[in-house]
Amino acid sequence: MVMAHAPGRIGYGTETVSIVYRLTSSRQQEQIMSQLQLSLLGTPVVKHGERTLTFSTRKALALLAYLAVEGGMHPRKTLSESFWPELDAEHGRAALRATLFELRKLLERSHGPGERAHLLVERDTLGFDQGSPLVLDLRLVESASKQVGRGIEPLVGQAREALLQQLEQATRQVRGPFLAGFTLRDSQFFDDWTRQQREYWHLRVHQLFDALSMLYERAGDAARAIETVTRWLSFDPLNEEGYRRLMRLRFSQGDRVGALRAYANGRAVLAEQLQIEPEPETVALAKRIRHTAPVRAPQVRSLLPSHASPGQPPANLLDGPFLGRMAEFGTLIECYQRVHAGQPQLVLLLGETGIGKTRLATEFASWAQAQGADVLVGRALQTGRQLPYQPLIDVLRRQLEQEHAPDDLLSDVWLAELSRLLPELRDCYPDLPVPSTDEALGHNRLFEATARLVQVWAGRRPLVLLLDDMQWADTATLDLLLYLARSLAEQPAPVLLLLNLRTGAESCTVAQSTWLMALKRTRIPLTVLELAAFSQEETQRFVQELAWAEQPLEVENTSPLERGSQHGEASLSRDALVAFANWLYFQTRGQPLYLVETLKGLLAREIIVPSLQENGSWGLVLLTGLLAQTPVGELIPASVRELIRFQLARLTQTAWTLLVVGAVLGQGLTFEHLIVVAQLDEQEGLRALEELLRRGLLCEATLVEESQAVDGYAFPREMIREVVYQEAGTTRQRLVQRRVLLVMREEEALLLHPAPDNGNASAETMNGQGRWVAAGTVGADLHRAFAKNSSCATGRKSDAGAGGQTLLADREWGARGHVAPDFPRSPPGRTFQSFFEIR
C-alpha cells in the first residue's frame, strides 16, 4: 500500500512559525533545551536541545524526517508497509514498534519533567506533535518562498530590508539538497518520496537565491550579490543562470578576469558532469566580456601582502562600501529597464561636491555595461576658457576608435559634418565632402550628424551616455545635448542620458539654468535624483564594513601600535566602532567626501593604523585614546579645509561677519541673535543670511527654547564651523566675544531696571552702538542662549586658537560646568569621550 503525499507540504498548518533565539527567561531556556532541530537541506542533522542525536538505524532517522515534514497522523499499517515492504504485516508492525521505541527513548533523554514529547503515539496511528518546539529548516525556506511569490519589486524601505533578512536567514539554512546522500535501499516508497521532495525544495531554494542575489544587485551591493551567487552555485553547480549572473557581477566591478574565470569554471562543470557546452547566451556573454573594456577598474578592499610593497599595507584599505544609495540605484535600474524596452530616458543626478554622484553613476554604468549596454563616459573639465564640445569630443573619439569601419555607420555627408569635431576622420577618409561654411547651418548639421550617430549605436544595443561634472560644460555642449534630447523624443531609441550636475551657488550659470528649463520641456521622460548625505545609521555601516582587524599584530618592533599604546589601547570591539562612527557623523554629518578624507587623515596621523593579520591580510586598528587627546582642529583634513576655504573666499564681507558670529556662538542661532551680535540692521542681516543659506554654509534648523520650537539656523557640518572659527583669527574671535558680553550686560541691565513702558513686548531700546534691539524678546533670548552656552564651555582660552582645544578638554570643562571667559564652539555634551561610554 502506498501513501498519498504532496511534495514540499509541511504539515503544520498555513501559519509560519517565527523562531526566536534570544533567551529572556528561564522558561524559554527550558523550551530550548527540549527543542528539536531538524536540518534536512543537506546531510541530515538532528539536534535535541544542545545535543546532536545519533541514530542506530537509518529507518529511525527516515521515519522522524518523514513525520516531521509530512505532518498529520499516519496509520501504523500504512507506515509499516511503506518502510518495511519486504516484511509481512506482523513483522512489519514489530519493526515499526522497535523503531518507534528507539525514537522515543532517544528524544526522552533530553526531556525534563513535565515536558512534552515530540511524537504523538496512539493505538493505530502516530505522528509528530505540532505543539512541541521544532526548528525545521524547511519552514524558513517555505515561508520565504511564499513571500517571494507575492512579488519583490514593489517592496521598499523597511519592507525590503525585512525581506532581505528573511531571505538571508532562509538561504543560510541550505547546506545541500534535501536529505543529501540519504537513501533507504529496501524502501522504494521512501526513496521516491525523497526524490520528489528533493526536486520541490531544489526549486524553492533556487527561487530564494535568485531573488536574494537580484535584490542585492539592484541595491548596488555587488559584494553581497557575489557572495550570494557563489553560495547559489555551490548548491546548484549546473545552474547556468547563476554563472551568467556571477559573470555580470564580476564584470560590473571591473573584474574581467574574475568574470571569465567564472565562465571557465561553469564550462568545466557542465563538460564534466553533463558532457555539454554552455548555452549560446552564456557563450555570447563571455565573448562580449572578453572584448569589452570595463567602465571601472577592479576594486579589492583587502589585499594580501604579495599585492603590495613588502611590509607595507595596500593603499585602498579605506575604500568604503557602496551604500546609502539603494533607492537611487534602484531608480536608475528602472530607467534602464524602460530604455531596454525601447523608450529613451533622461536622468539628472544632482548634489553638492563630494556627495557621491560620480560613485553612484559609475556603479550604475558598470552594472548597465554588464547587462549588455554600450556605455559612453565623458567628463566636462573646469578650464580658464570654454572648450566647445569638449566632453562630447572625448566620448565620440573613444567610441569611433573602436569601430572597424566608421563609414558603415553614417554616409559621407554626415561623416564630413562630424569631422568638425574629429578632424582625424579626414585622415582616414580624405574624399569626404567639405562641410558647409555657413556657421548657423553648420551647427545644425553637426547636431543632426551626432544625433544620427547616437541613433545608429543605440540600434545595435542599449546605449548609456554618462557625462560627469556638467556644471563645467560649455554652451555648445549644452545646445547639442538639448538637440539630442529633442531628437530622441521625436525618434525614440534605447538611449539613457545620465548627466551629473553639481548643485550650489557657484555651480549653475544663467545659461545652464535656461538650458535645464528647456531640457525639462522636452518630451523625453525626465528623472531628477538629488543625493543627500549618509544618515547616522549608514555612517555606522560604512565604518563597520571597512577592513577592521580581528586581532592586532605588529608588523615591526616599532609599529604604530607600540607608539600609540601610550595614548590608549587599540579598540576592535563593534561597540567601539559604533561610537567612533557616531563621532564621525557628528563631525561630518555623513558627507561622503568629508567622511573619507577624515578617515584618511586619521590613518596619516596613525590614529588608525594598519595591522597585519594571521591570515596574511591587512586590517585596521583604531587607537581611541590617541584620538581623544588630539586637538579638534588638527583632525580636519587638508582637502576638506581647502574646499571650505574656497567657499568662504567667495562670501561678501557682511555674510562673512555674520558667519563668524555664528561660529563663535556655536548653537542656538536665530536671526535676532546673529544680527544683534554682528551689529547689522535687519535688511543687511537678511541679505547676508540668504547668501549663507544659498551657499550651504548655514542651514535652517528647529530650536527648542523653554519647551517651544522656534526657527533657527545651524552649521550643516561641525567641520565648517571649526574652519570658520580658525579662519576668523584670535583677534576677531575676541572682538565677537567682547560684543557678546556687551550685549549680555546691556540686556541684564535692562531686565534689572526696565523702562517705564517695558510692558510692551515690542518696545525698542537703543543700544550703545546705535542699533535697535527688541527689549522684550531678543535680549532675553540672548541671555538664555549665552548663559546656556557658557555653562557648557569647552575650556579653551580665547587666544588658544582652534588647534589648542582637545576633545578630552571639552569633556572636562563640560563635566565641571565651568563658566569659561569665552563662549563654546562645541555643542554641549557631544564630546568624543561621551561617544565611547558604552552603556
JSON list of N, CA and C in Angstrom, two decimals, residues 671-701:
[
{"chain": "A", "resi": 671, "resn": "PHE", "atom": "N", "xyz": [17.98, 84.44, 13.87]},
{"chain": "A", "resi": 671, "resn": "PHE", "atom": "CA", "xyz": [18.26, 85.64, 13.09]},
{"chain": "A", "resi": 671, "resn": "PHE", "atom": "C", "xyz": [18.52, 86.83, 14.02]},
{"chain": "A", "resi": 672, "resn": "GLU", "atom": "N", "xyz": [17.73, 86.93, 15.09]},
{"chain": "A", "resi": 672, "resn": "GLU", "atom": "CA", "xyz": [17.90, 88.05, 16.02]},
{"chain": "A", "resi": 672, "resn": "GLU", "atom": "C", "xyz": [19.24, 87.98, 16.73]},
{"chain": "A", "resi": 673, "resn": "HIS", "atom": "N", "xyz": [19.63, 86.79, 17.18]},
{"chain": "A", "resi": 673, "resn": "HIS", "atom": "CA", "xyz": [20.93, 86.63, 17.84]},
{"chain": "A", "resi": 673, "resn": "HIS", "atom": "C", "xyz": [22.05, 87.09, 16.92]},
{"chain": "A", "resi": 674, "resn": "LEU", "atom": "N", "xyz": [22.01, 86.63, 15.69]},
{"chain": "A", "resi": 674, "resn": "LEU", "atom": "CA", "xyz": [23.11, 86.90, 14.76]},
{"chain": "A", "resi": 674, "resn": "LEU", "atom": "C", "xyz": [23.25, 88.38, 14.44]},
{"chain": "A", "resi": 675, "resn": "ILE", "atom": "N", "xyz": [22.14, 89.05, 14.13]},
{"chain": "A", "resi": 675, "resn": "ILE", "atom": "CA", "xyz": [22.27, 90.45, 13.70]},
{"chain": "A", "resi": 675, "resn": "ILE", "atom": "C", "xyz": [22.59, 91.37, 14.87]},
{"chain": "A", "resi": 676, "resn": "VAL", "atom": "N", "xyz": [22.14, 91.00, 16.07]},
{"chain": "A", "resi": 676, "resn": "VAL", "atom": "CA", "xyz": [22.46, 91.84, 17.23]},
{"chain": "A", "resi": 676, "resn": "VAL", "atom": "C", "xyz": [23.96, 91.80, 17.51]},
{"chain": "A", "resi": 677, "resn": "VAL", "atom": "N", "xyz": [24.54, 90.61, 17.52]},
{"chain": "A", "resi": 677, "resn": "VAL", "atom": "CA", "xyz": [25.97, 90.49, 17.79]},
{"chain": "A", "resi": 677, "resn": "VAL", "atom": "C", "xyz": [26.79, 91.04, 16.64]},
{"chain": "A", "resi": 678, "resn": "ALA", "atom": "N", "xyz": [26.34, 90.81, 15.40]},
{"chain": "A", "resi": 678, "resn": "ALA", "atom": "CA", "xyz": [27.08, 91.28, 14.23]},
{"chain": "A", "resi": 678, "resn": "ALA", "atom": "C", "xyz": [26.87, 92.77, 13.97]},
{"chain": "A", "resi": 679, "resn": "GLN", "atom": "N", "xyz": [25.96, 93.38, 14.71]},
{"chain": "A", "resi": 679, "resn": "GLN", "atom": "CA", "xyz": [25.67, 94.82, 14.55]},
{"chain": "A", "resi": 679, "resn": "GLN", "atom": "C", "xyz": [25.23, 95.14, 13.12]},
{"chain": "A", "resi": 680, "resn": "LEU", "atom": "N", "xyz": [24.27, 94.37, 12.65]},
{"chain": "A", "resi": 680, "resn": "LEU", "atom": "CA", "xyz": [23.70, 94.58, 11.33]},
{"chain": "A", "resi": 680, "resn": "LEU", "atom": "C", "xyz": [22.23, 94.92, 11.48]},
{"chain": "A", "resi": 681, "resn": "ASP", "atom": "N", "xyz": [21.74, 95.80, 10.59]},
{"chain": "A", "resi": 681, "resn": "ASP", "atom": "CA", "xyz": [20.30, 96.04, 10.60]},
{"chain": "A", "resi": 681, "resn": "ASP", "atom": "C", "xyz": [19.60, 94.86, 9.93]},
{"chain": "A", "resi": 682, "resn": "GLU", "atom": "N", "xyz": [18.29, 94.84, 9.97]},
{"chain": "A", "resi": 682, "resn": "GLU", "atom": "CA", "xyz": [17.56, 93.68, 9.50]},
{"chain": "A", "resi": 682, "resn": "GLU", "atom": "C", "xyz": [17.78, 93.40, 8.02]},
{"chain": "A", "resi": 683, "resn": "GLN", "atom": "N", "xyz": [17.78, 94.44, 7.19]},
{"chain": "A", "resi": 683, "resn": "GLN", "atom": "CA", "xyz": [17.93, 94.23, 5.76]},
{"chain": "A", "resi": 683, "resn": "GLN", "atom": "C", "xyz": [19.33, 93.70, 5.42]},
{"chain": "A", "resi": 684, "resn": "GLU", "atom": "N", "xyz": [20.35, 94.30, 6.03]},
{"chain": "A", "resi": 684, "resn": "GLU", "atom": "CA", "xyz": [21.71, 93.80, 5.81]},
{"chain": "A", "resi": 684, "resn": "GLU", "atom": "C", "xyz": [21.84, 92.35, 6.28]},
{"chain": "A", "resi": 685, "resn": "GLY", "atom": "N", "xyz": [21.32, 92.10, 7.47]},
{"chain": "A", "resi": 685, "resn": "GLY", "atom": "CA", "xyz": [21.41, 90.76, 8.02]},
{"chain": "A", "resi": 685, "resn": "GLY", "atom": "C", "xyz": [20.65, 89.74, 7.19]},
{"chain": "A", "resi": 686, "resn": "LEU", "atom": "N", "xyz": [19.49, 90.15, 6.66]},
{"chain": "A", "resi": 686, "resn": "LEU", "atom": "CA", "xyz": [18.70, 89.23, 5.85]},
{"chain": "A", "resi": 686, "resn": "LEU", "atom": "C", "xyz": [19.43, 88.87, 4.57]},
{"chain": "A", "resi": 687, "resn": "ARG", "atom": "N", "xyz": [20.03, 89.86, 3.92]},
{"chain": "A", "resi": 687, "resn": "ARG", "atom": "CA", "xyz": [20.78, 89.58, 2.69]},
{"chain": "A", "resi": 687, "resn": "ARG", "atom": "C", "xyz": [21.97, 88.66, 2.98]},
{"chain": "A", "resi": 688, "resn": "ALA", "atom": "N", "xyz": [22.66, 88.91, 4.09]},
{"chain": "A", "resi": 688, "resn": "ALA", "atom": "CA", "xyz": [23.80, 88.06, 4.44]},
{"chain": "A", "resi": 688, "resn": "ALA", "atom": "C", "xyz": [23.35, 86.64, 4.78]},
{"chain": "A", "resi": 689, "resn": "LEU", "atom": "N", "xyz": [22.26, 86.52, 5.51]},
{"chain": "A", "resi": 689, "resn": "LEU", "atom": "CA", "xyz": [21.76, 85.20, 5.87]},
{"chain": "A", "resi": 689, "resn": "LEU", "atom": "C", "xyz": [21.33, 84.42, 4.64]},
{"chain": "A", "resi": 690, "resn": "GLU", "atom": "N", "xyz": [20.64, 85.07, 3.72]},
{"chain": "A", "resi": 690, "resn": "GLU", "atom": "CA", "xyz": [20.22, 84.39, 2.49]},
{"chain": "A", "resi": 690, "resn": "GLU", "atom": "C", "xyz": [21.42, 83.93, 1.67]},
{"chain": "A", "resi": 691, "resn": "GLU", "atom": "N", "xyz": [22.49, 84.73, 1.67]},
{"chain": "A", "resi": 691, "resn": "GLU", "atom": "CA", "xyz": [23.70, 84.33, 0.95]},
{"chain": "A", "resi": 691, "resn": "GLU", "atom": "C", "xyz": [24.31, 83.08, 1.58]},
{"chain": "A", "resi": 692, "resn": "LEU", "atom": "N", "xyz": [24.36, 83.04, 2.90]},
{"chain": "A", "resi": 692, "resn": "LEU", "atom": "CA", "xyz": [24.93, 81.87, 3.58]},
{"chain": "A", "resi": 692, "resn": "LEU", "atom": "C", "xyz": [24.07, 80.62, 3.36]},
{"chain": "A", "resi": 693, "resn": "LEU", "atom": "N", "xyz": [22.76, 80.79, 3.37]},
{"chain": "A", "resi": 693, "resn": "LEU", "atom": "CA", "xyz": [21.89, 79.65, 3.11]},
{"chain": "A", "resi": 693, "resn": "LEU", "atom": "C", "xyz": [22.03, 79.16, 1.67]},
{"chain": "A", "resi": 694, "resn": "ARG", "atom": "N", "xyz": [22.14, 80.11, 0.75]},
{"chain": "A", "resi": 694, "resn": "ARG", "atom": "CA", "xyz": [22.26, 79.75, -0.67]},
{"chain": "A", "resi": 694, "resn": "ARG", "atom": "C", "xyz": [23.56, 78.99, -0.94]},
{"chain": "A", "resi": 695, "resn": "ARG", "atom": "N", "xyz": [24.61, 79.36, -0.26]},
{"chain": "A", "resi": 695, "resn": "ARG", "atom": "CA", "xyz": [25.91, 78.71, -0.47]},
{"chain": "A", "resi": 695, "resn": "ARG", "atom": "C", "xyz": [26.09, 77.47, 0.40]},
{"chain": "A", "resi": 696, "resn": "GLY", "atom": "N", "xyz": [25.10, 77.14, 1.21]},
{"chain": "A", "resi": 696, "resn": "GLY", "atom": "CA", "xyz": [25.17, 75.92, 2.01]},
{"chain": "A", "resi": 696, "resn": "GLY", "atom": "C", "xyz": [26.08, 76.01, 3.21]},
{"chain": "A", "resi": 697, "resn": "LEU", "atom": "N", "xyz": [26.42, 77.22, 3.66]},
{"chain": "A", "resi": 697, "resn": "LEU", "atom": "CA", "xyz": [27.27, 77.37, 4.83]},
{"chain": "A", "resi": 697, "resn": "LEU", "atom": "C", "xyz": [26.47, 77.43, 6.12]},
{"chain": "A", "resi": 698, "resn": "LEU", "atom": "N", "xyz": [25.20, 77.74, 6.03]},
{"chain": "A", "resi": 698, "resn": "LEU", "atom": "CA", "xyz": [24.26, 77.61, 7.12]},
{"chain": "A", "resi": 698, "resn": "LEU", "atom": "C", "xyz": [23.04, 76.88, 6.59]},
{"chain": "A", "resi": 699, "resn": "CYS", "atom": "N", "xyz": [22.31, 76.26, 7.48]},
{"chain": "A", "resi": 699, "resn": "CYS", "atom": "CA", "xyz": [21.07, 75.60, 7.08]},
{"chain": "A", "resi": 699, "resn": "CYS", "atom": "C", "xyz": [20.00, 75.90, 8.12]},
{"chain": "A", "resi": 700, "resn": "GLU", "atom": "N", "xyz": [18.77, 75.77, 7.72]},
{"chain": "A", "resi": 700, "resn": "GLU", "atom": "CA", "xyz": [17.67, 76.01, 8.64]},
{"chain": "A", "resi": 700, "resn": "GLU", "atom": "C", "xyz": [17.59, 74.88, 9.65]},
{"chain": "A", "resi": 701, "resn": "ALA", "atom": "N", "xyz": [17.19, 75.22, 10.86]},
{"chain": "A", "resi": 701, "resn": "ALA", "atom": "CA", "xyz": [17.08, 74.23, 11.93]},
{"chain": "A", "resi": 701, "resn": "ALA", "atom": "C", "xyz": [15.97, 74.66, 12.87]}
]
